[in-house]
Amino acid sequence: MTVLDVVSQYLGTDAVFRRYDALAGECICCFNLFETLDGLCRKYGFDVDKLIEEILEAIVHSASPEPRK
């Protein structure tokens, strides 16, 4: 999957990529939308398993219903 595939299909995953912006030294969603997750990790030296884990957590979290107040 590309970065664009992930952020367009799964709500809340853009926040994961924003957290990686500082490590990359640039906006990932601005300059790497068509990069695969594997390619992105190789390009910046990120741990692909950790990135995918964080993406999955964001997907699960965004799918969880909000607690009632």
Coordinates of C-alpha atoms in Angstrom, one line a residue:
M1 CA 0.0 0.0 0.0
T2 CA 1.0 3.6 -0.5
V3 CA 0.8 6.4 2.0
L4 CA -2.1 7.7 0.0
D5 CA -3.9 4.3 0.1
V6 CA -3.6 4.2 3.9
V7 CA -4.7 7.8 4.7
S8 CA -7.6 7.8 2.2
Q9 CA -9.0 4.4 3.3
Y10 CA -8.4 4.6 7.1
L11 CA -9.5 7.5 9.2
G12 CA -7.0 8.8 11.7
T13 CA -3.9 7.3 10.1
D14 CA -2.7 10.7 8.9
A15 CA -1.8 11.5 12.5
V16 CA 0.7 8.5 12.5
F17 CA 2.5 9.9 9.5
R18 CA 2.5 13.4 11.0
R19 CA 4.4 12.0 14.0
Y20 CA 7.0 10.7 11.7
D21 CA 7.5 14.0 9.9
A22 CA 10.1 15.2 12.4
L23 CA 12.1 12.0 11.9
A24 CA 11.9 12.3 8.1
G25 CA 12.8 16.0 8.2
E26 CA 9.8 16.8 5.9
C27 CA 6.1 16.3 5.6
I28 CA 5.5 12.7 4.7
C29 CA 2.0 13.3 3.4
C30 CA 3.2 16.3 1.3
F31 CA 6.1 14.6 -0.4
N32 CA 5.6 10.8 -0.2
L33 CA 1.9 10.1 -0.9
F34 CA 2.8 7.7 -3.7
E35 CA 5.5 5.9 -1.8
T36 CA 4.8 2.4 -0.5
L37 CA 5.1 1.8 3.2
D38 CA 8.1 -0.4 2.7
G39 CA 9.7 2.2 0.4
L40 CA 9.0 5.0 2.9
C41 CA 10.7 3.0 5.7
R42 CA 13.7 2.2 3.5
K43 CA 14.0 5.9 2.4
Y44 CA 14.0 7.2 6.0
G45 CA 15.3 4.3 7.9
F46 CA 12.0 3.7 9.8
D47 CA 11.1 0.3 11.3
V48 CA 8.4 -1.0 8.9
D49 CA 6.9 -3.3 11.6
K50 CA 6.6 -0.5 14.1
L51 CA 5.0 1.9 11.5
I52 CA 2.5 -0.8 10.5
E53 CA 1.7 -1.5 14.2
E54 CA 1.1 2.2 14.8
I55 CA -1.1 2.4 11.7
L56 CA -3.2 -0.6 12.9
E57 CA -3.6 1.0 16.3
A58 CA -4.8 4.2 14.7
I59 CA -7.3 2.2 12.6
V60 CA -8.6 0.3 15.7
H61 CA -8.8 3.5 17.8
S62 CA -10.7 5.5 15.1
A63 CA -13.2 2.6 14.7
S64 CA -13.9 2.4 18.5
P65 CA -17.0 4.2 19.6
E66 CA -16.6 7.3 21.7
P67 CA -17.5 6.9 25.3
R68 CA -20.8 8.4 26.3
K69 CA -20.7 11.5 28.6

